[in-house]
């Protein structure tokens, strides 16, 4: 490398405002939207920050999601964690045809029709959660009293998992997402979660119920039939993706509304805005904070840049969702925003399978919260809120709130 050749930058991670991505991402999107980058695993590749480029890359058939071919933007992984063999069934790390096989078996559980059948139960879970929160009286930690239990109850019911196992499960999920965890710690935690799910699958094979895991084990459309190890991998993925993301969106989304009281008032006074509010909060607070890693399998071109086979890509969803070419006044929270083609759920063949379930959860939860507690407000100074900036999925660890008369 010549002295004049620019060294790759390191991935920006430091926020100056907790409600916005690192400011370097905005500068890169403006001046160098396809930029050379060095990732935590010491690999070099490309960081994409513009909406059009991110969308194109995620839809390109010449990119791979396999962990052996993608950058690890957050941390280095042990070699055994870079293959599909590590967690069979973990389809977010798979390419076709394996990805196609698993996704086809799961799709029927996440169609609009299937989610509509589940919606009355979700509404009841929200009502019960808000009843318990009201009975407790303020102040409460909204994360523990609202954001965590609602999606956890929903996903445990969908998968037929005892709610009594929630504390152990939540602890494992949180530790798996710790950006400072070592490869050895991650491997041990992954093995522990997998063992838990394999034991659960074995029990369901003996005594099946009317739940996702039992149906996967018995699915006549599965050719060949899924093994307990495969169903366990799917189960681990569903638990993490179906709980962790929704819980953090409920926490950080509520905080964002409370810090924008005009937007809280708009939603309180016109609950018909709830669908637009959900989409805007997903855009504004894109919680997959570092982006989606991909690997290039064949030479390709992105916006005039030649990207070679074997090179790594990182698609920054937070940067794409603040692109002013797509979203006017992108840093402003506006729950009346009409055109909102955000990429919070990804794009392409890995578009989030559970996105409609997540939307129903958030719509039901925020609608219930605003209507039950119209005077909801912070019960602590903003600096007392602890942010999950040390995790792959962004959010808040705590959110003290209260309601009623300010006096």
Short mmCIF file of C-alpha atoms in Angstrom, two decimals:
data_model
loop_
_atom_site.label_atom_id
_atom_site.label_comp_id
_atom_site.label_asym_id
_atom_site.label_seq_id
_atom_site.Cartn_x
_atom_site.Cartn_y
_atom_site.Cartn_z
CA UNK A 1 0.00 0.00 0.00
CA UNK A 2 1.35 3.38 -0.96
CA UNK A 3 1.75 6.16 1.55
CA UNK A 4 -0.97 8.13 -0.23
CA UNK A 5 -3.51 5.30 -0.21
CA UNK A 6 -6.12 5.87 2.46
CA UNK A 7 -6.25 3.43 5.35
CA UNK A 8 -9.72 1.89 5.99
CA UNK A 9 -11.62 3.56 8.81
CA UNK A 10 -12.96 1.67 11.78
CA UNK A 11 -16.70 1.28 12.17
CA UNK A 12 -18.24 4.31 13.95
CA UNK A 13 -19.90 3.32 17.22
CA UNK A 14 -19.85 6.39 19.46
CA UNK A 15 -23.10 8.36 19.65
CA UNK A 16 -23.17 12.02 20.61
CA UNK A 17 -26.98 11.95 20.95
CA UNK A 18 -28.65 8.80 22.29
CA UNK A 19 -31.55 9.20 19.87
CA UNK A 20 -29.36 9.38 16.75
CA UNK A 21 -26.78 7.13 15.07
CA UNK A 22 -23.09 8.06 15.34
CA UNK A 23 -22.59 11.37 13.48
CA UNK A 24 -19.79 9.90 11.36
CA UNK A 25 -22.42 7.80 9.55
CA UNK A 26 -24.19 10.94 8.35
CA UNK A 27 -20.91 12.41 7.14
CA UNK A 28 -20.01 9.19 5.33
CA UNK A 29 -23.43 9.01 3.68
CA UNK A 30 -22.93 12.56 2.41
CA UNK A 31 -19.31 12.34 1.30
CA UNK A 32 -18.39 8.67 0.90
CA UNK A 33 -21.54 6.48 0.98
CA UNK A 34 -19.63 3.36 -0.08
CA UNK A 35 -16.54 3.56 2.09
CA UNK A 36 -13.68 1.24 2.94
CA UNK A 37 -13.96 -0.07 6.47
CA UNK A 38 -12.07 -2.26 8.93
CA UNK A 39 -14.25 -4.45 11.12
CA UNK A 40 -13.83 -5.92 14.59
CA UNK A 41 -12.61 -9.26 13.22
CA UNK A 42 -9.82 -7.30 11.45
CA UNK A 43 -11.34 -7.94 8.02
CA UNK A 44 -11.64 -5.12 5.50
CA UNK A 45 -14.68 -4.38 3.40
CA UNK A 46 -17.27 -1.80 2.50
CA UNK A 47 -19.71 0.18 4.62
CA UNK A 48 -22.94 1.23 2.86
CA UNK A 49 -24.82 4.20 4.32
CA UNK A 50 -27.18 5.38 1.57
CA UNK A 51 -30.75 4.01 1.43
CA UNK A 52 -30.64 3.03 -2.26
CA UNK A 53 -27.29 1.25 -1.91
CA UNK A 54 -28.29 -0.62 1.25
CA UNK A 55 -31.52 -1.74 -0.36
CA UNK A 56 -29.75 -2.87 -3.53
CA UNK A 57 -27.08 -4.80 -1.67
CA UNK A 58 -29.56 -6.64 0.56
CA UNK A 59 -31.56 -7.71 -2.50
CA UNK A 60 -28.57 -8.73 -4.64
CA UNK A 61 -28.36 -12.48 -5.34
CA UNK A 62 -24.55 -12.25 -5.27
CA UNK A 63 -24.32 -11.50 -1.56
CA UNK A 64 -24.16 -14.06 1.22
CA UNK A 65 -25.35 -14.10 4.83
CA UNK A 66 -23.17 -17.05 5.79
CA UNK A 67 -21.01 -16.05 8.81
CA UNK A 68 -17.96 -17.63 7.19
CA UNK A 69 -18.22 -15.13 4.33
CA UNK A 70 -19.40 -11.99 6.11
CA UNK A 71 -17.58 -9.41 8.24
CA UNK A 72 -18.08 -9.51 11.96
CA UNK A 73 -18.57 -5.80 12.57
CA UNK A 74 -19.01 -6.02 16.33
CA UNK A 75 -16.51 -8.62 17.52
CA UNK A 76 -14.42 -11.59 16.46
CA UNK A 77 -16.04 -15.02 16.44
CA UNK A 78 -14.58 -18.40 17.26
CA UNK A 79 -14.02 -20.48 14.08
CA UNK A 80 -16.77 -22.96 15.00
CA UNK A 81 -19.31 -20.11 15.11
CA UNK A 82 -18.71 -19.19 11.47
CA UNK A 83 -20.47 -22.19 9.92
CA UNK A 84 -24.08 -23.28 9.49
CA UNK A 85 -23.18 -26.41 11.40
CA UNK A 86 -22.86 -24.37 14.61
CA UNK A 87 -26.62 -23.80 14.89
CA UNK A 88 -28.58 -25.71 12.25
CA UNK A 89 -31.85 -23.95 11.62
CA UNK A 90 -30.43 -20.45 12.24
CA UNK A 91 -31.70 -19.29 8.87
CA UNK A 92 -30.60 -15.63 9.16
CA UNK A 93 -27.03 -16.92 8.62
CA UNK A 94 -27.96 -19.11 5.64
CA UNK A 95 -28.13 -18.75 1.88
CA UNK A 96 -30.41 -20.63 -0.53
CA UNK A 97 -31.22 -23.47 -0.78
CA UNK A 98 -30.96 -24.11 2.98
CA UNK A 99 -32.45 -20.72 3.82
CA UNK A 100 -35.30 -21.33 1.36
CA UNK A 101 -36.16 -24.69 2.91
CA UNK A 102 -36.43 -23.39 6.46
CA UNK A 103 -38.20 -20.15 5.57
CA UNK A 104 -40.85 -21.98 3.54
CA UNK A 105 -41.74 -24.10 6.58
CA UNK A 106 -41.98 -21.05 8.84
CA UNK A 107 -43.80 -18.62 6.56
CA UNK A 108 -47.27 -20.03 7.24
CA UNK A 109 -46.91 -19.06 10.91
CA UNK A 110 -46.24 -15.40 10.13
CA UNK A 111 -48.73 -14.57 7.40
CA UNK A 112 -51.19 -11.72 7.95
CA UNK A 113 -53.96 -14.30 8.35
CA UNK A 114 -52.05 -16.19 11.03
CA UNK A 115 -51.16 -12.99 12.91
CA UNK A 116 -54.78 -11.81 12.83
CA UNK A 117 -55.79 -15.03 14.58
CA UNK A 118 -53.20 -14.31 17.26
CA UNK A 119 -54.12 -10.63 17.66
CA UNK A 120 -56.91 -11.08 20.28
CA UNK A 121 -54.50 -12.96 22.53
CA UNK A 122 -51.87 -10.24 22.07
CA UNK A 123 -54.46 -7.62 23.03
CA UNK A 124 -55.27 -9.61 26.17
CA UNK A 125 -51.58 -9.88 27.09
CA UNK A 126 -51.24 -6.10 26.71
CA UNK A 127 -54.34 -5.50 28.85
CA UNK A 128 -53.13 -7.85 31.58
CA UNK A 129 -49.69 -6.23 31.55
CA UNK A 130 -51.13 -2.73 31.84
CA UNK A 131 -53.49 -3.89 34.61
CA UNK A 132 -50.50 -5.15 36.60
CA UNK A 133 -48.59 -1.94 35.93
CA UNK A 134 -51.51 0.21 37.06
CA UNK A 135 -52.03 -1.90 40.18
CA UNK A 136 -48.35 -1.51 41.07
CA UNK A 137 -48.66 2.28 40.87
CA UNK A 138 -45.99 4.70 39.71
CA UNK A 139 -43.18 5.16 39.49
CA UNK A 140 -42.26 1.94 37.69
CA UNK A 141 -39.50 0.79 35.38
CA UNK A 142 -41.30 0.63 32.04
CA UNK A 143 -38.73 -1.81 30.67
CA UNK A 144 -39.45 -4.42 33.35
CA UNK A 145 -43.17 -3.68 33.67
CA UNK A 146 -44.11 -3.26 30.01
CA UNK A 147 -41.45 -3.57 27.30
CA UNK A 148 -39.99 -6.94 28.30
CA UNK A 149 -43.02 -8.99 29.36
CA UNK A 150 -45.33 -8.31 26.40
CA UNK A 151 -43.19 -9.75 23.56
CA UNK A 152 -41.83 -12.46 25.87
CA UNK A 153 -45.33 -13.70 26.71
CA UNK A 154 -46.31 -13.59 23.04
CA UNK A 155 -43.31 -15.53 21.73
CA UNK A 156 -43.42 -18.06 24.58
CA UNK A 157 -47.08 -18.72 23.81
CA UNK A 158 -46.45 -19.01 20.07
CA UNK A 159 -43.64 -21.52 20.65
CA UNK A 160 -45.16 -23.38 23.59
CA UNK A 161 -42.46 -22.38 26.11
CA UNK A 162 -43.19 -22.13 29.80
CA UNK A 163 -43.21 -18.51 30.93
CA UNK A 164 -41.50 -19.67 34.12
CA UNK A 165 -38.28 -20.08 32.09
CA UNK A 166 -38.23 -16.38 31.14
CA UNK A 167 -35.62 -15.17 33.65
CA UNK A 168 -32.98 -17.70 32.57
CA UNK A 169 -33.77 -17.11 28.90
CA UNK A 170 -33.57 -13.32 29.15
CA UNK A 171 -30.23 -13.52 30.94
CA UNK A 172 -28.77 -15.72 28.20
CA UNK A 173 -30.06 -13.46 25.41
CA UNK A 174 -28.62 -10.35 27.05
CA UNK A 175 -25.21 -11.95 27.54
CA UNK A 176 -25.16 -13.26 23.95
CA UNK A 177 -25.55 -9.68 22.70
CA UNK A 178 -22.79 -8.22 24.85
CA UNK A 179 -20.29 -6.63 22.48
CA UNK A 180 -17.50 -7.27 24.97
CA UNK A 181 -18.18 -11.02 25.32
CA UNK A 182 -15.29 -13.26 24.29
CA UNK A 183 -15.66 -15.97 21.61
CA UNK A 184 -15.36 -18.57 24.35
CA UNK A 185 -18.18 -16.99 26.36
CA UNK A 186 -20.37 -16.73 23.28
CA UNK A 187 -19.74 -20.35 22.39
CA UNK A 188 -20.67 -21.55 25.89
CA UNK A 189 -23.84 -19.43 25.95
CA UNK A 190 -24.89 -20.59 22.48
CA UNK A 191 -24.40 -24.21 23.50
CA UNK A 192 -26.46 -23.65 26.66
CA UNK A 193 -29.35 -22.10 24.76
CA UNK A 194 -29.20 -24.84 22.16
CA UNK A 195 -29.27 -27.53 24.85
CA UNK A 196 -32.32 -25.90 26.43
CA UNK A 197 -34.15 -25.92 23.09
CA UNK A 198 -33.13 -29.50 22.18
CA UNK A 199 -34.52 -30.74 25.50
CA UNK A 200 -37.72 -28.80 24.86
CA UNK A 201 -38.03 -30.29 21.36
CA UNK A 202 -37.51 -33.81 22.70
CA UNK A 203 -40.32 -33.22 25.20
CA UNK A 204 -42.63 -31.93 22.47
CA UNK A 205 -41.89 -34.92 20.26
CA UNK A 206 -43.18 -37.11 23.08
CA UNK A 207 -46.09 -34.81 23.98
CA UNK A 208 -46.85 -32.36 21.14
CA UNK A 209 -49.06 -29.32 21.57
CA UNK A 210 -50.65 -26.72 19.32
CA UNK A 211 -47.55 -24.56 18.98
CA UNK A 212 -44.86 -23.66 16.47
CA UNK A 213 -42.21 -26.10 17.68
CA UNK A 214 -44.59 -29.06 17.86
CA UNK A 215 -45.87 -28.37 14.34
CA UNK A 216 -42.34 -28.04 12.95
CA UNK A 217 -41.43 -31.41 14.44
CA UNK A 218 -44.47 -33.03 12.83
CA UNK A 219 -44.71 -30.95 9.63
CA UNK A 220 -45.53 -33.27 6.69
CA UNK A 221 -44.20 -30.62 4.27
CA UNK A 222 -40.69 -30.92 5.75
CA UNK A 223 -38.68 -33.05 3.31
CA UNK A 224 -36.61 -34.45 4.85
CA UNK A 225 -38.22 -34.19 8.28
CA UNK A 226 -36.59 -31.70 10.63
CA UNK A 227 -34.40 -33.08 13.38
CA UNK A 228 -34.64 -31.89 16.98
CA UNK A 229 -31.31 -30.11 16.46
CA UNK A 230 -32.71 -28.20 13.48
CA UNK A 231 -35.94 -27.28 15.28
CA UNK A 232 -33.87 -26.20 18.29
CA UNK A 233 -31.83 -23.84 16.11
CA UNK A 234 -35.01 -22.36 14.67
CA UNK A 235 -36.35 -22.05 18.22
CA UNK A 236 -33.30 -20.18 19.49
CA UNK A 237 -33.52 -17.78 16.55
CA UNK A 238 -37.25 -17.20 17.07
CA UNK A 239 -36.77 -16.54 20.77
CA UNK A 240 -34.01 -14.00 20.22
CA UNK A 241 -35.49 -12.31 17.16
CA UNK A 242 -39.08 -12.49 18.39
CA UNK A 243 -38.43 -11.09 21.83
CA UNK A 244 -35.25 -9.05 21.94
CA UNK A 245 -36.02 -6.69 19.08
CA UNK A 246 -39.66 -5.99 20.01
CA UNK A 247 -38.82 -5.48 23.67
CA UNK A 248 -36.12 -2.94 22.87
CA UNK A 249 -38.32 -1.12 20.36
CA UNK A 250 -41.05 -0.79 22.98
CA UNK A 251 -38.57 0.63 25.49
CA UNK A 252 -36.63 3.03 23.31
CA UNK A 253 -39.73 3.95 21.28
CA UNK A 254 -41.65 4.97 24.40
CA UNK A 255 -38.69 7.02 25.62
CA UNK A 256 -38.48 8.73 22.23
CA UNK A 257 -42.16 9.65 22.39
CA UNK A 258 -41.81 11.01 25.92
CA UNK A 259 -38.86 13.14 24.84
CA UNK A 260 -40.99 14.50 21.99
CA UNK A 261 -44.11 15.55 23.93
CA UNK A 262 -45.75 17.07 20.85
CA UNK A 263 -45.68 13.63 19.22
CA UNK A 264 -46.98 11.93 22.38
CA UNK A 265 -49.84 14.46 22.45
CA UNK A 266 -50.64 13.85 18.77
CA UNK A 267 -50.94 10.11 19.36
CA UNK A 268 -52.87 10.57 22.60
CA UNK A 269 -55.40 12.85 20.93
CA UNK A 270 -55.68 10.84 17.70
CA UNK A 271 -55.08 7.14 18.21
CA UNK A 272 -55.82 6.54 14.50
CA UNK A 273 -52.20 7.63 13.96
CA UNK A 274 -50.93 4.46 15.65
CA UNK A 275 -49.90 2.68 12.42
CA UNK A 276 -47.91 5.69 11.20
CA UNK A 277 -46.41 6.10 14.68
CA UNK A 278 -45.17 2.50 14.69
CA UNK A 279 -43.51 2.89 11.29
CA UNK A 280 -41.93 6.22 12.20
CA UNK A 281 -40.54 4.91 15.48
CA UNK A 282 -39.10 1.90 13.65
CA UNK A 283 -37.40 4.26 11.20
CA UNK A 284 -36.24 6.86 13.69
CA UNK A 285 -34.93 4.35 16.22
CA UNK A 286 -33.45 1.63 14.02
CA UNK A 287 -32.26 -0.64 16.80
CA UNK A 288 -30.06 -3.03 14.79
CA UNK A 289 -27.50 -0.37 15.41
CA UNK A 290 -24.42 -1.62 13.56
CA UNK A 291 -26.18 -2.94 10.45
CA UNK A 292 -26.41 -6.20 8.51
CA UNK A 293 -23.19 -7.98 7.44
CA UNK A 294 -22.96 -9.61 4.04
CA UNK A 295 -20.26 -11.22 1.88
CA UNK A 296 -19.89 -10.88 -1.90
CA UNK A 297 -19.85 -14.19 -3.77
CA UNK A 298 -19.27 -12.79 -7.30
CA UNK A 299 -17.86 -9.54 -8.62
CA UNK A 300 -20.57 -6.89 -8.68
CA UNK A 301 -21.07 -3.16 -8.93
CA UNK A 302 -22.81 -0.93 -6.39
CA UNK A 303 -23.41 2.69 -7.40
CA UNK A 304 -20.38 2.71 -9.66
CA UNK A 305 -18.07 0.92 -7.21
CA UNK A 306 -16.56 -2.40 -8.23
CA UNK A 307 -16.87 -4.86 -5.37
CA UNK A 308 -14.90 -8.07 -5.73
CA UNK A 309 -15.90 -11.61 -4.84
CA UNK A 310 -14.78 -12.42 -1.31
CA UNK A 311 -15.09 -8.84 -0.08
CA UNK A 312 -17.33 -7.95 2.85
CA UNK A 313 -20.24 -5.52 3.01
CA UNK A 314 -21.93 -3.95 5.99
CA UNK A 315 -25.32 -2.39 5.27
CA UNK A 316 -26.01 0.34 7.84
CA UNK A 317 -29.76 0.34 8.48
CA UNK A 318 -29.64 3.35 10.88
CA UNK A 319 -27.82 5.46 8.28
CA UNK A 320 -30.14 4.37 5.47
CA UNK A 321 -33.20 5.23 7.56
CA UNK A 322 -31.93 8.80 8.06
CA UNK A 323 -31.20 9.37 4.35
CA UNK A 324 -32.55 12.85 3.44
CA UNK A 325 -32.96 11.80 -0.18
CA UNK A 326 -35.74 9.46 0.98
CA UNK A 327 -36.97 10.96 4.26
CA UNK A 328 -37.40 14.77 4.40
CA UNK A 329 -36.10 16.20 7.66
CA UNK A 330 -34.89 12.71 8.63
CA UNK A 331 -33.70 13.48 12.17
CA UNK A 332 -37.14 14.72 13.18
CA UNK A 333 -39.64 12.30 14.70
CA UNK A 334 -42.88 12.81 12.80
CA UNK A 335 -45.65 10.27 13.47
CA UNK A 336 -47.73 11.83 10.69
CA UNK A 337 -45.08 10.93 8.07
CA UNK A 338 -46.93 9.46 5.09
CA UNK A 339 -44.17 8.02 2.88
CA UNK A 340 -41.99 5.80 5.05
CA UNK A 341 -40.11 3.08 3.13
CA UNK A 342 -37.78 2.34 6.05
CA UNK A 343 -35.46 -0.66 6.17
CA UNK A 344 -35.77 -1.41 9.88
CA UNK A 345 -36.84 -4.99 9.05
CA UNK A 346 -34.14 -5.42 6.41
CA UNK A 347 -34.80 -6.16 2.75
CA UNK A 348 -34.52 -9.00 0.26
CA UNK A 349 -34.78 -12.70 1.04
CA UNK A 350 -33.89 -12.04 4.69
CA UNK A 351 -36.66 -9.50 5.21
CA UNK A 352 -37.72 -10.11 8.81
CA UNK A 353 -40.07 -13.08 8.90
CA UNK A 354 -41.82 -11.86 12.05
CA UNK A 355 -42.28 -8.23 11.03
CA UNK A 356 -46.09 -8.39 11.00
CA UNK A 357 -46.11 -9.99 14.45
CA UNK A 358 -43.79 -7.22 15.68
CA UNK A 359 -46.06 -4.55 14.19
CA UNK A 360 -49.13 -6.01 15.91
CA UNK A 361 -47.27 -6.18 19.22
CA UNK A 362 -46.10 -2.58 19.00
CA UNK A 363 -49.43 -1.27 17.75
CA UNK A 364 -51.34 -3.02 20.55
CA UNK A 365 -48.79 -2.10 23.22
CA UNK A 366 -48.42 1.61 22.40
CA UNK A 367 -52.13 2.07 21.79
CA UNK A 368 -52.90 0.51 25.16
CA UNK A 369 -50.18 2.50 26.92
CA UNK A 370 -51.27 5.89 25.56
CA UNK A 371 -54.93 5.25 26.26
CA UNK A 372 -54.40 3.84 29.76
CA UNK A 373 -51.75 6.36 30.85
CA UNK A 374 -52.28 9.60 28.86
CA UNK A 375 -50.24 11.55 31.46
CA UNK A 376 -47.27 9.18 31.33
CA UNK A 377 -43.98 11.00 31.91
CA UNK A 378 -40.40 10.40 33.00
CA UNK A 379 -39.80 9.80 36.70
CA UNK A 380 -36.03 10.33 36.46
CA UNK A 381 -33.57 12.65 34.80
CA UNK A 382 -32.54 11.65 31.26
CA UNK A 383 -28.99 10.99 32.47
CA UNK A 384 -30.34 8.29 34.80
CA UNK A 385 -31.54 6.22 31.86
CA UNK A 386 -28.94 3.60 30.90
CA UNK A 387 -28.58 2.98 27.18
CA UNK A 388 -27.82 -0.39 25.59
CA UNK A 389 -25.03 0.99 23.41
CA UNK A 390 -22.90 -2.03 24.39
CA UNK A 391 -25.31 -4.45 22.67
CA UNK A 392 -25.95 -5.47 19.08
CA UNK A 393 -29.59 -4.42 19.48
CA UNK A 394 -29.90 -0.85 20.75
CA UNK A 395 -32.31 0.15 23.49
CA UNK A 396 -32.57 1.17 27.13
CA UNK A 397 -31.84 -0.94 30.19
CA UNK A 398 -34.27 1.05 32.35
CA UNK A 399 -36.98 3.67 31.91
CA UNK A 400 -38.48 5.09 35.15
CA UNK A 401 -41.93 6.53 34.48
CA UNK A 402 -44.98 7.68 36.39
CA UNK A 403 -48.45 9.08 35.60
CA UNK A 404 -51.35 10.93 37.10
CA UNK A 405 -51.33 14.50 38.45
CA UNK A 406 -47.91 16.09 38.49
CA UNK A 407 -48.66 17.45 41.96
#
